[in-house]
Structures are given as structure tokens and as C-alpha cells.
Amino acid sequence: MAQTKRLIFKVNNLEKSYGSYSVLKIGKLEIHPGTIYGIVGTVGSGKSALLNILAGIEKESSGTVLYDDEPYQSNWLGKILPHVEIFYSNNPELESSSQTVAGYVAEKFGKKKNVIENRYFNEGSFRNLWSRKMKLISQGERHWLGMILACEADPRVLLVDDYGIYFNANMEKDFRNQLTKMNRTLGTTLVLSSPTD
């Protein structure tokens, strides 16, 4: 008997529309565990829409999206419940939270808060970020923070939208090294999107 291959995500006949505007149409997409995928496309090509769907932030207009062979669960209001094993670096929660960065990190990481503060927020221009409200930080700072949280969360699956476009060469190299290490040592599945390769 043929053995079926294990998949993290299985997408079939996926479509996403906003009103009459179709932003995404994918016949078949399979994402395997422990691999690194890059999604490259121009602005407006549907990269963010796909990652939002894979992250459980948005619902597809039609088709099926399975995580570990199961559809996403919904609450009684029909809102998708994101999976705890998936970390999305561009989660809208980072943009809308009225907490300070310190408060948000404490809520998500508990006692590891002090380690994160010492590792990332004790020097340079990011020192002042620690006490600022999440909803008041810039888009570039939010992407940097999302990458920091992703690296510290050790997720099974990491989705990164607009990878590297807000980082200088040294920051991108540091994050690339951390992501490669996560993939090699922890088996983290990575899906990165960018307008250029």
C-alpha cells in the first residue's frame, strides 16, 4: 500500500475575493514539514492574502485549506481560531494592541520577558521601543518586533510577510541566520513572502 505524504498545509481550489475583486486563485499547494518556502510576487499579487489565510487571520472565499489534515476551527460567531503552532510575524494584533511592547511581551512570553528585553532592547535605537505602545510604533519597527517574537516563540510553522523589506543588510543577515537555525535545529517550517527574491 502506498504511504501518503505528510503535509503541514494542503490547499485546493483556493480563491479569495474582496467584493468583486479576485486577489487569489490557487489550484493546488502543498507545504511539507521542515521546509523553507519563498513566495515572490509584485505588490497586489496575493502574497499577504495567502499568508493571512494560512495564518487563520482571514477565511478563504472558496476552496479548502487544511493544517495537519484538519480545517481550521471557528468559534460560534464563525471567526477562525488561529492555530497555536503557527506564528505569523505580521499578525494584525501587533498593530492594534494598546499595550506597551513590554506588556505585550510579558503577556505572550511570561518569565522569558527579561531575557528578550536584555537580548534585543538594551541598546541602539530599539531601546526606546520597549516602553512604547504597540499601536504607535512604525511599520518597520513592527516588522522587526514580529521577527523578534517569531524567533523567540519557537513555532512549528513560521509565516513571514514582506520578509526583509524593512531591514538593512546586517539585520536581514542576522534574521536569515536565526531562521535557518530554527529550520535546521527545530525543524520549523518557514513560509516567507517578498516582492523580490
N, CA and C of each residue as an Amber inpcrd file, in Angstrom:
protein
   591
   0.8400000  -1.1700000   0.0000000   0.0000000   0.0000000   0.0000000
   0.8920000   1.2430000   0.0000000   0.5340000   2.2300000  -0.8220000
   1.3180000   3.4630000  -0.9150000   1.1190000   4.3130000   0.3390000
   2.2240000   4.8380000   0.8370000   2.1550000   5.6790000   2.0290000
   1.8330000   7.1100000   1.6070000   0.8980000   7.7340000   2.3150000
   0.5570000   9.1170000   1.9950000   1.5880000  10.0380000   2.6240000
   1.9140000  11.0800000   1.8880000   2.9170000  12.0130000   2.4100000
   2.2830000  12.9580000   3.4160000   3.0440000  13.2820000   4.4320000
   2.5820000  14.1660000   5.4930000   2.7350000  15.6100000   5.0390000
   1.7200000  16.4130000   5.2660000   1.7490000  17.8140000   4.8660000
   1.3940000  18.6960000   6.0460000   2.0180000  19.8770000   6.1000000
   1.6180000  20.8930000   7.0810000   0.3700000  21.5990000   6.5680000
   0.4400000  22.1040000   5.3350000  -0.7050000  22.7580000   4.7050000
  -1.0410000  22.0380000   3.4180000  -2.3380000  21.8700000   3.1830000
  -2.8270000  21.3350000   1.9130000  -3.9220000  22.2750000   1.4410000
  -3.7060000  22.8920000   0.2900000  -4.6180000  23.8950000  -0.2500000
  -5.1390000  23.3960000  -1.5850000  -6.4550000  23.4110000  -1.7560000
  -7.0730000  23.0090000  -3.0140000  -8.1260000  24.0150000  -3.4410000
  -8.0480000  24.4160000  -4.7240000  -9.0340000  25.3060000  -5.3440000
  -9.3260000  26.5430000  -4.4900000  -8.2700000  27.1300000  -3.9570000
  -8.4020000  28.2830000  -3.0720000  -8.6710000  29.5510000  -3.8830000
  -9.6840000  30.2810000  -3.4630000  -9.9640000  31.5970000  -4.0410000
 -10.2410000  32.5680000  -2.9080000  -9.7560000  33.7880000  -3.0970000
 -10.0310000  34.8590000  -2.1420000 -10.4230000  36.0920000  -2.9340000
 -11.5740000  36.6350000  -2.5920000 -12.0760000  37.8400000  -3.2470000
 -12.4880000  38.8450000  -2.1960000 -12.3320000  40.0990000  -2.5500000
 -12.8600000  41.1950000  -1.7470000 -13.9080000  41.8670000  -2.6190000
 -15.1700000  41.5600000  -2.3310000 -16.2370000  42.0350000  -3.2070000
 -16.0990000  41.3610000  -4.5650000 -16.0750000  42.1310000  -5.6250000
 -15.9500000  41.5670000  -6.9720000 -14.4990000  41.4370000  -7.4180000
 -13.5500000  41.8610000  -6.5590000 -12.1370000  41.8300000  -6.9200000
 -11.4890000  40.5400000  -6.4170000 -11.0300000  39.7140000  -7.3420000
 -10.3710000  38.4540000  -7.0070000  -8.8840000  38.7050000  -6.8030000
  -8.3700000  38.3790000  -5.6260000  -6.9550000  38.6120000  -5.3290000
  -6.1140000  37.3440000  -5.3520000  -6.7870000  36.1910000  -5.3010000
  -6.0310000  34.9530000  -5.1630000  -6.8030000  33.8020000  -5.7840000
  -6.0690000  32.9910000  -6.5430000  -6.6550000  31.7840000  -7.1330000
  -5.5400000  30.7560000  -7.2330000  -5.6310000  29.7130000  -6.3980000
  -4.6000000  28.6670000  -6.3510000  -5.2850000  27.3190000  -6.5100000
  -4.8780000  26.5610000  -7.5250000  -5.4540000  25.2320000  -7.7440000
  -5.0090000  24.2390000  -6.6900000  -3.6870000  24.1490000  -6.4810000
  -3.1580000  23.1800000  -5.5150000  -1.8410000  23.7010000  -4.9520000
  -1.6990000  23.6150000  -3.6430000  -0.4710000  23.9980000  -2.9610000
  -0.2790000  23.0480000  -1.7850000   0.9020000  22.4380000  -1.7230000
   1.2360000  21.5400000  -0.6200000   2.5120000  22.0310000   0.0410000
   2.4590000  22.2000000   1.3560000   3.6140000  22.6520000   2.1140000
   4.0020000  21.5450000   3.0820000   5.2310000  21.0930000   2.9420000
   5.7360000  19.9590000   3.7100000   6.4250000  20.4230000   4.9900000
   6.4040000  19.5980000   6.0230000   7.0390000  19.9790000   7.2950000
   8.5530000  20.0890000   7.1640000   9.1110000  21.0410000   7.9140000
  10.5530000  21.1840000   7.9900000  11.2010000  21.7820000   6.7530000
  10.4110000  22.4270000   5.9150000  10.9440000  23.0060000   4.6870000
  10.8470000  24.5280000   4.7210000  11.5520000  25.1620000   3.7880000
  11.5080000  26.6170000   3.6540000  10.9350000  26.9420000   2.2850000
   9.8990000  27.7670000   2.2760000   9.2520000  28.1740000   1.0280000
   9.3460000  29.6820000   0.8770000   9.5520000  30.1290000  -0.3450000
   9.5430000  31.5480000  -0.6550000   8.4270000  31.8520000  -1.6280000
   7.6480000  32.8660000  -1.3340000   6.5830000  33.3260000  -2.2290000
   7.0150000  34.7000000  -2.7240000   7.2460000  34.8080000  -4.0190000
   7.7180000  36.0510000  -4.6060000   6.6600000  36.5540000  -5.5870000
   6.3190000  37.8270000  -5.4660000   5.3460000  38.4220000  -6.3820000
   5.2700000  39.9180000  -6.1750000   4.7430000  40.5810000  -7.1560000
   4.6300000  42.0370000  -7.0900000   3.5910000  42.4440000  -6.0480000
   3.5850000  43.7170000  -5.7270000   2.5760000  44.2570000  -4.8120000
   1.2000000  43.9940000  -5.4200000   0.2930000  43.4670000  -4.6150000
  -1.0580000  43.1860000  -5.0830000  -1.2360000  41.8290000  -5.7220000
  -0.2100000  40.9780000  -5.6630000  -0.3070000  39.6560000  -6.3060000
  -0.9530000  38.5960000  -5.4250000  -1.2760000  38.9290000  -4.1680000
  -1.9840000  37.9840000  -3.3010000  -1.1220000  37.3000000  -2.2600000
   0.1460000  37.7040000  -2.1220000   1.0380000  37.0710000  -1.1410000
   0.5000000  37.2170000   0.2770000   0.1530000  38.4410000   0.6480000
  -0.3500000  38.6880000   2.0070000  -1.6850000  37.9940000   2.2290000
  -2.5370000  37.9810000   1.2170000  -3.8320000  37.2940000   1.3420000
  -3.6170000  35.8120000   1.6230000  -2.6730000  35.1820000   0.9130000
  -2.3840000  33.7690000   1.1390000  -1.8690000  33.5350000   2.5560000
  -0.9250000  34.3560000   3.0070000  -0.3870000  34.1740000   4.3530000
  -1.4450000  34.4450000   5.4190000  -2.3140000  35.4240000   5.1920000
  -3.4080000  35.6840000   6.1360000  -4.3230000  34.4710000   6.2580000
  -4.5690000  33.8070000   5.1360000  -5.4200000  32.6060000   5.1500000
  -4.7050000  31.4530000   5.8530000  -3.4260000  31.2400000   5.5210000
  -2.6680000  30.1610000   6.1660000  -2.5340000  30.3940000   7.6670000
  -2.4600000  31.6680000   8.0700000  -2.3240000  32.0070000   9.4960000
  -3.6470000  31.9280000  10.2460000  -4.7490000  31.8250000   9.5240000
  -6.0520000  31.7980000  10.1840000  -6.5570000  33.1840000  10.5350000
  -6.0120000  34.2100000   9.8990000  -6.4580000  35.5930000  10.1270000
  -7.6880000  35.8860000   9.2760000  -7.6970000  35.3610000   8.0400000
  -8.8070000  35.5550000   7.1140000  -9.3180000  34.2060000   6.6520000
 -10.5480000  34.2010000   6.1860000 -11.1630000  32.9820000   5.6490000
 -11.1450000  33.0430000   4.1330000 -10.8970000  31.9180000   3.5100000
 -10.9330000  31.8340000   2.0630000 -12.3590000  32.0650000   1.5480000
 -12.5000000  32.5820000   0.3410000 -13.8230000  32.7620000  -0.2570000
 -14.3800000  31.4270000  -0.7150000 -13.5000000  30.5700000  -1.2460000
 -13.8930000  29.2110000  -1.6140000 -12.6480000  28.3320000  -1.6360000
 -12.8690000  27.0330000  -1.6870000 -11.7710000  26.0760000  -1.6640000
 -11.5340000  25.5470000  -0.2610000 -10.4600000  24.7600000  -0.1340000
 -10.1460000  24.1750000   1.1700000  -8.7110000  24.4760000   1.5730000
  -8.5310000  24.7230000   2.8650000  -7.2140000  24.9110000   3.4640000
  -7.1660000  24.0090000   4.6870000  -6.2390000  23.0640000   4.6660000
  -6.0940000  22.1340000   5.7840000  -4.7420000  22.3340000   6.4340000
  -4.7350000  22.3320000   7.7520000  -3.4990000  22.3490000   8.5230000
  -3.4190000  21.0140000   9.2380000  -2.3660000  20.2500000   8.9710000
  -2.2390000  18.9000000   9.5390000  -3.4760000  18.0590000   9.2330000
  -3.9590000  18.1440000   8.0180000  -5.1290000  17.3970000   7.5210000
  -6.4510000  17.7890000   8.1660000  -6.4880000  18.8980000   8.8620000
  -7.7190000  19.3490000   9.5150000  -8.0380000  20.7830000   9.1000000
  -9.3180000  21.1010000   8.9070000  -9.6760000  22.5060000   8.6500000
  -9.5480000  23.3210000   9.9290000  -9.4160000  24.6200000   9.7740000
  -9.3660000  25.4920000  10.9490000 -10.7020000  25.4560000  11.6700000
 -10.6340000  25.5200000  12.9840000 -11.8420000  25.5860000  13.7970000
 -12.3550000  27.0290000  13.8240000 -13.6400000  27.1820000  14.0460000
 -14.2480000  28.5120000  14.1600000 -14.9850000  28.5990000  15.4800000
 -15.1020000  29.8200000  15.9900000 -15.9120000  29.9910000  17.1960000
 -17.3860000  30.0490000  16.8030000 -18.2620000  30.2180000  17.7520000
 -19.6980000  30.1660000  17.4700000 -20.1690000  31.3470000  16.6190000
 -19.3300000  32.3850000  16.5030000 -19.6600000  33.5190000  15.6290000
 -19.1090000  33.3320000  14.2140000 -18.4000000  32.2390000  13.9880000
 -17.8300000  31.9650000  12.6770000 -16.4230000  32.5040000  12.4850000
 -15.8470000  33.1140000  13.5220000 -14.4760000  33.6470000  13.4220000
 -13.4820000  32.4920000  13.5330000 -12.4880000  32.4980000  12.6500000
 -11.4750000  31.4440000  12.6440000 -10.6340000  31.5220000  13.9070000
 -10.3240000  30.3660000  14.4730000  -9.4370000  30.2890000  15.6300000
  -8.0460000  29.9170000  15.1210000  -7.1100000  30.8800000  15.1190000
  -5.7600000  30.5690000  14.6360000  -5.1310000  29.4330000  15.4430000
  -4.3110000  28.6530000  14.7650000  -3.6720000  27.5070000  15.4180000
  -2.4840000  27.9710000  16.2510000  -2.3360000  27.4140000  17.4470000
  -1.2760000  27.8420000  18.3690000   0.1270000  27.4810000  17.8790000
   0.2500000  26.5300000  16.9700000   1.5600000  26.1170000  16.4710000
   2.0720000  27.0010000  15.3420000   1.2280000  27.9380000  14.8810000
   1.5900000  28.8080000  13.7580000   1.8440000  30.2120000  14.2840000
   2.9950000  30.7720000  13.9170000   3.2900000  32.1560000  14.2810000
   3.3360000  32.9740000  12.9990000   2.5830000  34.0610000  12.9820000
   2.5380000  34.9620000  11.8300000   3.1980000  36.2670000  12.2310000
   4.3200000  36.5870000  11.6100000   5.0950000  37.7600000  12.0170000
   4.3790000  39.0790000  11.7440000   3.3770000  39.0630000  10.8860000
   2.6510000  40.2860000  10.5410000   1.2220000  40.2340000  11.0890000
   1.0680000  39.6180000  12.2360000  -0.2500000  39.4720000  12.8440000
  -0.8520000  40.8500000  13.1180000  -2.1010000  41.0990000  12.6890000
  -2.7360000  42.3930000  12.9300000  -2.8040000  42.7780000  14.4070000
  -2.7010000  41.7880000  15.2720000  -2.6970000  42.0430000  16.7190000
  -1.5500000  42.9740000  17.1130000  -0.4180000  42.8710000  16.4090000
   0.7340000  43.7320000  16.7030000   0.4250000  45.1940000  16.4070000
  -0.4530000  45.4200000  15.4540000  -0.7840000  46.7720000  15.0270000
  -1.8650000  47.4210000  15.8880000  -2.7350000  46.6190000  16.4430000
  -3.9040000  47.1700000  17.1180000  -3.8230000  47.1610000  18.6450000
  -2.8320000  46.5060000  19.2070000  -2.7580000  46.3950000  20.6590000
  -2.4440000  47.7440000  21.3000000  -3.1490000  48.0530000  22.3740000
  -2.8810000  49.3050000  23.1010000  -1.8690000  49.0880000  24.2260000
  -1.3500000  47.8640000  24.3530000  -0.3210000  47.5730000  25.3570000
   1.0200000  48.1550000  24.9250000   1.9090000  48.3140000  25.8830000
   3.2890000  48.6390000  25.5400000   3.9490000  47.3680000  25.0050000
   5.0600000  47.5370000  24.3400000   5.8090000  46.3720000  23.8500000
   6.1770000  45.4800000  25.0360000   6.6190000  46.0910000  26.1370000
   6.9880000  45.3170000  27.3340000   5.8010000  44.5160000  27.8560000
   4.6290000  45.1370000  27.9270000   3.4350000  44.4470000  28.4050000
   3.0170000  43.3130000  27.4880000   3.1080000  43.5500000  26.1860000
   2.7500000  42.5210000  25.2060000   3.6920000  41.3210000  25.3110000
   4.9930000  41.6030000  25.4000000   5.9850000  40.5320000  25.5090000
   5.7760000  39.7520000  26.8140000   5.4800000  40.4640000  27.9050000
   5.2380000  39.7970000  29.1900000   4.0200000  38.8790000  29.1010000
   2.9650000  39.3420000  28.4320000   1.7450000  38.5330000  28.3010000
   1.9930000  37.2780000  27.4660000   2.7630000  37.4140000  26.3940000
   2.9860000  36.2880000  25.4820000   4.0890000  35.3410000  25.9410000
   5.1010000  35.8650000  26.6650000   6.2730000  35.0490000  26.9840000
   6.5320000  34.8530000  28.4660000   5.7450000  35.5080000  29.3220000
   5.8860000  35.3160000  30.7630000   7.2690000  35.6590000  31.2800000
   7.8950000  34.7040000  31.9810000   9.1930000  34.9370000  32.6190000
  10.3200000  35.1660000  31.6130000  10.1180000  34.7680000  30.3690000
  11.1420000  34.9500000  29.3390000  11.2580000  36.4270000  28.9220000
  10.3600000  37.2630000  29.4380000  10.3400000  38.6950000  29.1120000
  11.6880000  39.3540000  29.3570000  12.3010000  39.0830000  30.4930000
  13.5800000  39.7110000  30.8340000  14.6980000  39.2940000  29.8810000
  14.6840000  38.0410000  29.4730000  15.6840000  37.5520000  28.5210000
  15.5280000  38.2850000  27.1910000  14.2830000  38.4300000  26.7370000
  14.0140000  39.1190000  25.4690000  14.4190000  40.5840000  25.5630000
  14.1080000  41.2290000  26.6670000  14.4880000  42.6290000  26.8400000
  16.0110000  42.7840000  26.7720000  16.7250000  41.9500000  27.5000000
  18.1940000  42.0350000  27.5150000  18.8030000  41.7020000  26.1580000
  18.2020000  40.7720000  25.4560000  18.7530000  40.3180000  24.1760000
  18.5520000  41.3360000  23.0540000  17.4120000  42.0400000  23.0560000
  17.0730000  42.8670000  21.8960000  16.8410000  44.3490000  22.1800000
  16.5250000  44.7160000  23.4190000  16.0560000  46.0750000  23.6820000
  16.9790000  46.9030000  24.5790000  18.1850000  46.4550000  24.8120000
  19.0720000  47.1690000  25.7320000  20.0240000  48.1520000  25.0660000
  20.0450000  48.1920000  23.7460000  20.9780000  49.1140000  23.1050000
  20.4200000  49.6080000  21.7820000  21.0260000  50.6590000  21.2750000
  20.6650000  51.1970000  19.9700000  19.3000000  51.8500000  19.9550000
  18.7830000  51.9850000  18.7510000  17.5170000  52.6960000  18.5570000
  16.3050000  51.9090000  19.0600000  16.4720000  50.6250000  19.3310000
  15.3320000  49.8210000  19.7750000  15.1110000  49.9020000  21.2870000
  16.0160000  50.5420000  22.0050000  15.8760000  50.6780000  23.4540000
  14.5670000  51.4030000  23.8110000  14.2450000  52.4780000  23.0600000
  13.0330000  53.2590000  23.3750000  11.7460000  52.5420000  22.9780000
  11.8590000  51.5000000  22.1760000  10.6800000  50.7600000  21.7140000
  10.0020000  50.0000000  22.8560000  10.7550000  49.5730000  23.8310000
  10.2820000  48.7180000  24.9130000   9.1040000  49.3290000  25.6710000
   9.1210000  50.6270000  25.8750000   8.0660000  51.2700000  26.6780000
   6.9910000  51.9480000  25.8290000   7.0690000  51.8110000  24.5110000
   6.0720000  52.4460000  23.6420000   4.8770000  51.5440000  23.4140000
   3.7290000  52.1590000  23.1170000   2.5160000  51.3850000  22.8310000
   2.6330000  50.7440000  21.4530000   2.1640000  49.5260000  21.3540000
   2.2620000  48.7520000  20.1250000   1.6390000  49.4850000  18.9380000
   0.4760000  50.0860000  19.1640000  -0.2250000  50.7030000  18.0400000
   0.4350000  52.0040000  17.5850000   1.4480000  52.4780000  18.3070000
   2.1190000  53.7310000  17.9540000   3.4990000  53.5330000  17.3220000
   3.9220000  52.2910000  17.1560000   5.2340000  52.0720000  16.5530000
   5.1000000  52.0320000  15.0260000   6.1890000  52.3190000  14.3440000
   6.1640000  52.3890000  12.8790000   6.0400000  50.9950000  12.2710000
   5.7450000  50.9620000  10.9710000   5.6010000  49.6900000  10.2770000
   6.9200000  48.9150000  10.2730000   8.0300000  49.6110000  10.0730000
   9.3340000  48.9450000  10.1050000   9.6460000  48.3730000  11.4760000
   9.3360000  49.1410000  12.5320000   9.5550000  48.6480000  13.8970000
   8.6570000  47.4470000  14.1870000   7.4440000  47.4850000  13.6490000
   6.5050000  46.3790000  13.8550000   7.0130000  45.1030000  13.1710000
   7.5850000  45.2420000  11.9680000   8.1440000  44.0710000  11.2880000
   9.3400000  43.5220000  12.0610000  10.1900000  44.4180000  12.5680000
  11.3360000  43.9790000  13.3720000  10.8470000  43.2430000  14.6080000
   9.8530000  43.8210000  15.3040000   9.3000000  43.1980000  16.5020000
   8.6760000  41.8430000  16.1760000   7.9460000  41.7660000  15.0690000
   7.3480000  40.4930000  14.6590000   8.3890000  39.4170000  14.4410000
   9.5250000  39.7880000  13.8340000  10.5980000  38.8200000  13.6150000
  11.2420000  38.3960000  14.9290000  11.4160000  39.3480000  15.8460000
  11.9730000  39.0240000  17.1660000  11.0620000  38.0310000  17.8830000
   9.7820000  38.3380000  17.9160000   8.8230000  37.4630000  18.5980000
   8.7670000  36.0940000  17.9430000   8.8430000  36.0630000  16.6110000
   8.8240000  34.7880000  15.8940000  10.0170000  33.9270000  16.2780000
  11.1900000  34.5390000  16.3270000  12.3980000  33.7790000  16.6760000
  12.3620000  33.2850000  18.1160000  11.7510000  34.0430000  18.9960000
  11.6750000  33.6550000  20.4050000  10.5370000  32.6730000  20.6880000
   9.5360000  32.6280000  19.8260000   8.3620000  31.7740000  20.0630000
   8.6260000  30.3050000  19.7480000   9.6350000  30.0110000  18.9390000
   9.9250000  28.6390000  18.5080000   8.6790000  27.9330000  17.9850000
   8.0090000  28.4930000  16.9710000   6.7800000  27.8660000  16.4730000
   7.0740000  26.6570000  15.6010000   6.0700000  25.8540000  15.3750000
   6.1970000  24.7350000  14.4350000   6.2040000  25.2700000  12.9990000
   5.3840000  26.3010000  12.7610000   5.2980000  26.9370000  11.4470000
   5.4540000  28.4380000  11.6410000   6.3100000  29.0310000  10.8150000
   6.5130000  30.4800000  10.8630000   6.1730000  31.0610000   9.5020000
   5.2380000  32.0160000   9.4910000   4.8440000  32.7220000   8.2790000
   5.3670000  34.1540000   8.3850000   6.1250000  34.5990000   7.3820000
   6.7080000  35.9370000   7.3980000   6.2990000  36.6680000   6.1260000
   5.5260000  37.7380000   6.2880000   5.0970000  38.5490000   5.1480000
   6.0760000  39.6980000   4.9500000   6.3350000  40.0410000   3.6960000
   7.2510000  41.1370000   3.3450000   8.6160000  40.9510000   3.9910000
   9.1610000  39.7570000   3.8740000  10.4340000  39.4390000   4.5110000
  11.5350000  40.3880000   4.0500000  12.1960000  41.0070000   5.0030000
  13.4030000  41.7620000   4.7620000  13.2560000  43.1380000   4.1500000
  12.0630000  43.5500000   3.7510000  11.9830000  44.8280000   3.0360000
  12.1840000  46.0320000   3.9500000  12.0480000  45.8460000   5.2530000
  12.2560000  46.9430000   6.1930000  13.6040000  46.8810000   6.8950000
  14.4570000  45.9170000   6.5300000  15.7030000  45.7000000   7.2440000
  16.9010000  46.1190000   6.4110000  17.9470000  46.5830000   7.0930000
  19.2000000  46.8120000   6.3790000  19.8910000  45.4610000   6.1880000
  21.0160000  45.4610000   5.4700000  21.6840000  44.2030000   5.1240000
  22.1050000  43.4060000   6.3580000  22.6040000  44.0870000   7.4040000
  23.0390000  43.3760000   8.6060000  21.8690000  42.7540000   9.3570000
  20.7530000  43.5060000   9.4630000  19.5720000  42.9650000  10.1450000
  19.0320000  41.7530000   9.3800000  18.9740000  41.8600000   8.0580000
  18.4560000  40.7560000   7.2490000  19.3460000  39.5310000   7.4030000
  20.6470000  39.7370000   7.4130000  21.5790000  38.6210000   7.5700000
  21.4080000  37.9520000   8.9300000  21.2560000  38.7460000  10.0000000
  21.0410000  38.1840000  11.3410000  19.7610000  37.3570000  11.3970000
  18.6630000  37.9160000  10.8340000  17.4020000  37.1730000  10.8480000
  17.4890000  35.9190000   9.9820000  18.1550000  36.0160000   8.8330000
  18.3020000  34.8490000   7.9670000  19.0330000  33.7400000   8.7080000
  20.0910000  34.1000000   9.4530000  20.8270000  33.1030000  10.2370000
  19.9400000  32.4740000  11.3070000  19.1320000  33.2940000  11.9840000
  18.2370000  32.7630000  13.0240000  17.1750000  31.8440000  12.4190000
  16.6190000  32.2390000  11.2720000  15.5860000  31.4240000  10.6340000
  16.1590000  30.1010000  10.1400000  17.3520000  30.1540000   9.5520000
  17.9980000  28.9250000   9.0900000  18.2780000  27.9910000  10.2590000
  18.7340000  28.5610000  11.3710000  18.9950000  27.7560000  12.5690000
  17.7070000  27.1290000  13.0980000  16.6110000  27.9060000  13.1200000
  15.3150000  27.3550000  13.5620000  14.9070000  26.1820000  12.6810000
  15.0940000  26.3490000  11.3830000  14.7130000  25.2960000  10.4490000
  15.5630000  24.0500000  10.6480000  16.8610000  24.2360000  10.7970000
  17.7630000  23.0850000  10.8970000  17.7010000  22.3890000  12.2490000
  17.6290000  23.1510000  13.3330000  17.6870000  22.5260000  14.6500000
  16.3150000  22.1400000  15.1930000  15.2850000  22.9220000  14.8620000
  13.9500000  22.6480000  15.3980000  12.9980000  22.0400000  14.3710000
  13.3760000  22.0720000  13.0970000  12.5020000  21.5650000  12.0540000
  11.3460000  22.4970000  11.7360000  11.5090000  23.7830000  12.0400000
  10.4520000  24.7640000  11.7970000  10.1850000  24.8830000  10.3000000
   8.9250000  24.8470000   9.9310000   8.5190000  25.0860000   8.5490000
   8.4020000  26.5910000   8.3640000   9.0520000  27.1240000   7.3300000
   9.0710000  28.5540000   7.0800000   8.4180000  28.8730000   5.7470000
   7.5310000  29.8670000   5.7570000   6.9510000  30.3890000   4.5100000
   7.1720000  31.8950000   4.5380000   8.0270000  32.3620000   3.6060000
   8.4120000  33.7630000   3.5610000   7.8860000  34.3800000   2.2690000
   7.3250000  35.5880000   2.3510000   6.9010000  36.2780000   1.1330000
   7.6960000  37.5530000   0.9770000   7.9250000  37.9280000  -0.2870000
   8.6740000  39.1400000  -0.5870000   8.3810000  39.5720000  -2.0210000
   8.4760000  40.8820000  -2.2950000   8.2910000  41.3140000  -3.6690000
   9.4800000  40.9820000  -4.5720000  10.6480000  40.6330000  -3.9930000
  11.8160000  40.2510000  -4.7920000  12.4660000  39.0320000  -4.1580000
  13.2320000  38.3000000  -4.9870000  13.9020000  37.1160000  -4.4440000
  15.1980000  37.4770000  -3.7520000
